[in-house]
XYZ file of C-alpha atoms in Angstrom:
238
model
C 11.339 -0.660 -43.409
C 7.937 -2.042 -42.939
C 8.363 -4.372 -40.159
C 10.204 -1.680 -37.912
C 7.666 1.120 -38.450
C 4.806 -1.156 -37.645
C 6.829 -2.122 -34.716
C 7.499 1.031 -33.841
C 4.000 2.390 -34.451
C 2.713 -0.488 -32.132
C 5.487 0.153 -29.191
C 4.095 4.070 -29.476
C 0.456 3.124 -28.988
C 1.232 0.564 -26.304
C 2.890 2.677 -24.328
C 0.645 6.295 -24.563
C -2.027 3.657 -23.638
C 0.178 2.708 -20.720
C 0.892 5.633 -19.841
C -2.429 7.047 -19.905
C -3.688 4.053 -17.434
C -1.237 4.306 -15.105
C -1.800 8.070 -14.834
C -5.008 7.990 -13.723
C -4.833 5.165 -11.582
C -1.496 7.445 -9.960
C -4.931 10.377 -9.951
C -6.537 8.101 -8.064
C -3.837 6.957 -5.430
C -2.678 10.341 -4.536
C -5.725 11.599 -3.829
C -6.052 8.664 -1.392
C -3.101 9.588 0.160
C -4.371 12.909 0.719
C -7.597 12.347 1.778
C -6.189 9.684 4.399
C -3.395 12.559 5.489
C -6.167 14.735 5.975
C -8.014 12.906 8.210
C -4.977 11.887 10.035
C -4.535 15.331 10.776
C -8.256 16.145 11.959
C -7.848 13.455 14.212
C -4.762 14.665 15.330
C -6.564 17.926 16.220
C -9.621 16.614 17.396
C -6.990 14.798 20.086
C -5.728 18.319 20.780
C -8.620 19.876 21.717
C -10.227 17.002 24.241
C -6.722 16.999 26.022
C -7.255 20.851 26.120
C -10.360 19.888 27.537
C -9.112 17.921 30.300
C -6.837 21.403 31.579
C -10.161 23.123 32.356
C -11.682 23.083 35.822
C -14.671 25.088 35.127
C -16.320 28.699 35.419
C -16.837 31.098 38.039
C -20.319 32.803 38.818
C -18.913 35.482 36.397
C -18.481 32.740 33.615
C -14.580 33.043 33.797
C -12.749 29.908 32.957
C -9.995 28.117 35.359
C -7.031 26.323 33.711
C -5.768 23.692 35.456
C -1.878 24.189 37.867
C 0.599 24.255 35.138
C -2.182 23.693 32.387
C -0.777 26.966 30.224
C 2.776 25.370 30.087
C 0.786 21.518 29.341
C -1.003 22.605 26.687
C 1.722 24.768 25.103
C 3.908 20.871 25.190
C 0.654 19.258 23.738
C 0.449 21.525 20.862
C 4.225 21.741 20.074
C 4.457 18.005 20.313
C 1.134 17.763 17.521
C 2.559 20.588 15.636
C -0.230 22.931 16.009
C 0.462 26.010 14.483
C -2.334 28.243 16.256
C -4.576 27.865 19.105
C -6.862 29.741 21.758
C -9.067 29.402 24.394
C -12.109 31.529 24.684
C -14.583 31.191 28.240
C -18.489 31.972 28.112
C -18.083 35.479 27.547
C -15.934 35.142 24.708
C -12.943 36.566 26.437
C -9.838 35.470 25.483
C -7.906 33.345 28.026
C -5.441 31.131 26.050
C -3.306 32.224 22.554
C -1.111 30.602 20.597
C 0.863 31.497 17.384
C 1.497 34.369 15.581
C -0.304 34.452 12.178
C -2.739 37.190 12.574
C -5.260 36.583 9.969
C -5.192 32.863 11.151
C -5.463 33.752 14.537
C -8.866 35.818 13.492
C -10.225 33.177 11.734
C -9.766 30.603 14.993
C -12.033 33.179 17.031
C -14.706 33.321 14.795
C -15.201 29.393 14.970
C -14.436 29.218 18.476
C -17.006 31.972 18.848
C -19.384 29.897 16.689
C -18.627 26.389 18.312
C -19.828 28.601 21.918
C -22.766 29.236 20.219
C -23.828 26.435 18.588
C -22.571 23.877 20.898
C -20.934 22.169 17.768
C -17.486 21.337 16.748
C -16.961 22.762 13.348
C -13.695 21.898 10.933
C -12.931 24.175 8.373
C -10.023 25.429 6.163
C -8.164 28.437 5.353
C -5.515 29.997 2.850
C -4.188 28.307 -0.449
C -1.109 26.366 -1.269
C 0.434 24.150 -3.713
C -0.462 20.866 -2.920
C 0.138 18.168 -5.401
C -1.588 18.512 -8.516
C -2.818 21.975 -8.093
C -3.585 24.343 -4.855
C -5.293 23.468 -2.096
C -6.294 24.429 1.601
C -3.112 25.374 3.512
C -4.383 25.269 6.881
C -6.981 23.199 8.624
C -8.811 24.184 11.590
C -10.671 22.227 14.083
C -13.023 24.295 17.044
C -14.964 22.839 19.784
C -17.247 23.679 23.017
C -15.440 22.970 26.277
C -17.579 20.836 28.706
C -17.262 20.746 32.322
C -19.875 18.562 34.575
C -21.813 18.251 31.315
C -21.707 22.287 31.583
C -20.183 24.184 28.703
C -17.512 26.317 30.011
C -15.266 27.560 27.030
C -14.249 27.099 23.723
C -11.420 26.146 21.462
C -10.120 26.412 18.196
C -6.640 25.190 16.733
C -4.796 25.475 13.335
C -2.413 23.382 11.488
C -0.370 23.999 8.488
C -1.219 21.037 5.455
C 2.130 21.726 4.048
C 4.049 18.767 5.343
C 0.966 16.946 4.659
C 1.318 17.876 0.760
C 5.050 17.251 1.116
C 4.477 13.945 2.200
C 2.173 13.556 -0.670
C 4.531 15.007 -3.296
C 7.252 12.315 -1.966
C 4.616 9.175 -2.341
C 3.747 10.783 -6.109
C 7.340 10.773 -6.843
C 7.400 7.116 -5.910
C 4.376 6.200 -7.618
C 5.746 7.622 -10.796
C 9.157 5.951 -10.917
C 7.365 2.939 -10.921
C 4.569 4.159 -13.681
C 7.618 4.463 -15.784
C 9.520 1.464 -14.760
C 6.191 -0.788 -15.594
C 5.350 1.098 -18.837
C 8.347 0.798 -19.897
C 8.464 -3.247 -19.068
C 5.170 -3.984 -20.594
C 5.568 -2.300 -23.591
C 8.109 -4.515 -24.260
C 6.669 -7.784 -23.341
C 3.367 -6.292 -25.137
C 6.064 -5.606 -28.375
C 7.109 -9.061 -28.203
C 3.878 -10.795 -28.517
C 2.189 -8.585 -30.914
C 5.416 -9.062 -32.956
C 5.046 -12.911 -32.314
C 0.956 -12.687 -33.176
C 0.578 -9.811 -35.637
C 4.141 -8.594 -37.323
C 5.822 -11.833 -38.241
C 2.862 -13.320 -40.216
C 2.474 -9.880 -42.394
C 6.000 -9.808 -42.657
C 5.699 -13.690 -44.160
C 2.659 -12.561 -46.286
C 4.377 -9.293 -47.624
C 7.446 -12.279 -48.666
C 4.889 -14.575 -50.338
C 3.507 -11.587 -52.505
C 6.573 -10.270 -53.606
C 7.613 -13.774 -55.033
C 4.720 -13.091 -57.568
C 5.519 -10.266 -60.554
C 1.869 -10.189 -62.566
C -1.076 -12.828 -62.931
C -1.891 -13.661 -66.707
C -5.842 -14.915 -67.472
C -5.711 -17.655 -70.089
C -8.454 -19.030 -71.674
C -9.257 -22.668 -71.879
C -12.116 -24.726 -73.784
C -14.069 -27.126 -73.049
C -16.717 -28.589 -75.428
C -18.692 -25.161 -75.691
C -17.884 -23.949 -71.990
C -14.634 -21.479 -72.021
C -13.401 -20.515 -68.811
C -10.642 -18.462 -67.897
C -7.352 -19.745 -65.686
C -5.628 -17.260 -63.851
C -1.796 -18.479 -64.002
C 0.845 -16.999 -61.776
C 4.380 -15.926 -63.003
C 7.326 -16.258 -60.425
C 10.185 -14.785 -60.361
C-alpha cells in the first residue's frame, strides 16, 4: 500500500509539473504564431496598397484622381486574390473614387484613416471589431491606410480591411497540434521520470520499511564494568 501511493503521489506531481511547463511554453508558441500571422497579413496589405498605387496616373487641376485603363477591374483581382475584405480610394478632396465591400461600419472606419493618412502624409495600421481568437478575443479586422504618391506628388489615399479570422483559425489548428503533443510528452516523461525516482527514491524506502519491520521492540540491558555501568541496547527479531 505504501509503495503504490508514493508512486502514485510522485506520478501526480510529475506530471501537474509537466503539464504546467508545457502549458506555458504552448502560451508562448501560440502567441508567436500569431504575432508572425499578423504581420504576414500587414505585409500582405501593405503589398495591396503600393500595387493600388501603381493604378493611379495622377490629379487634375481640380485635384481629381485618374485610375489607370482597366485599373477598377485590376485592383478588384488584386484584392480578391489577397483576400481583402474592404477597400477605397479617396483623391485630394476626399471624394470617394474607389469602394469595395459591404460592411458598413467597416467601410466608415477605412475613410476616417484614409482621410487621416491624406492629412498626415502617414500610413497608419489599426484594428477594428472583436472576435474569438485563441485564448480569448481579439481584433477581428486589421486595417492598413496610406497616401498615394504620384511624381513624388500626393494624389490620393487608400485604406483596406482584412478579416483575422482565418488568421485565428490557422492559429487554433497549430494549438491543437501543439497540445497533442503536450500530452503525448507528459505523458512519456512521467513515466520515464516514475521509473527513475522509483529506481532512486521508492525501492530503497521500500527496503528500509522491510529492515524495520524485521525488528518487534529494543530492550536496554545493563552491563558492569569495574564501577562504570553502561547500558546495551539489544534488538529482538522476529
Amino acid at each position: 500500500m505504501f509503495k503504490g501511493g508514493l508512486r502514485i503521489t510522485i506520478a501526480i506531481h510529475t506530471a501537474v509539473l509537466l503539464l504546467v511547463a508545457m502549458l506555458l511554453i504552448d502560451f508562448v508558441m501560440t502567441t508567436a504564431i500569431q504575432n508572425t500571422l499578423l504581420r504576414a497579413q500587414i505585409s500582405k496589405g501593405s503589398l495591396v496598397l503600393s500595387m493600388m498605387e501603381s493604378k493611379v496616373n495622377g490629379s487634375n487641376v481640380a485635384g481629381g484622381v485618374q485610375l489607370s485603363p482597366g485599373a477598377e477591374e485590376d485592383i478588384g483581382l488584386i484584392l480578391a486574390e489577397a483576400g481583402i475584405l474592404c477597400a477605397l480610394l479617396l483623391d485630394k478632396r476626399e471624394r470617394g473614387i474607389y469602394a469595395m465591400g459591404s460592411e458598413r461600419d467597416l467601410k466608415g472606419e477605412l475613410n476616417r484613416l484614409a482621410r487621416e493618412s491624406l492629412r498626415s502624409g502617414l500610413r497608419t495600421t489599426g484594428f477594428y471589431g472583436k472576435t474569438w481568437g485563441v485564448f480569448w478575443k481579439r481584433e477581428k479586422y486589421v486595417t492598413l491606410s496610406a497616401p498615394l504618391f504620384k511624381d513624388n506628388r500626393l494624389v490620393a489615399a487608400a485604406g483596406v480591411a482584412m478579416s483575422m479570422r482565418d488568421m485565428y483559425r490557422t492559429a487554433r489548428h497549430f494549438q491543437k497540434i501543439i497540445l497533442f503533443f503536450i500530452a503525448a510528452n507528459a505523458l512519456i516523461l512521467t513515466l520515464i521520470g516514475l521509473h527513475g525516482l522509483s529506481m532512486v527514491v521508492v525501492k530503497p524506502l521500500n527496503r528500509l520499511v522491510a529492515r524495520a519491520k524485521e525488528y518487534r521492540h529494543i530492550v536496554a540491558t545493563p552491563v558492569a564494568y569495574g564501577n562504570v555501568r553502561i547500558a546495551v541496547s539489544i534488538e529482538i527479531c522476529h
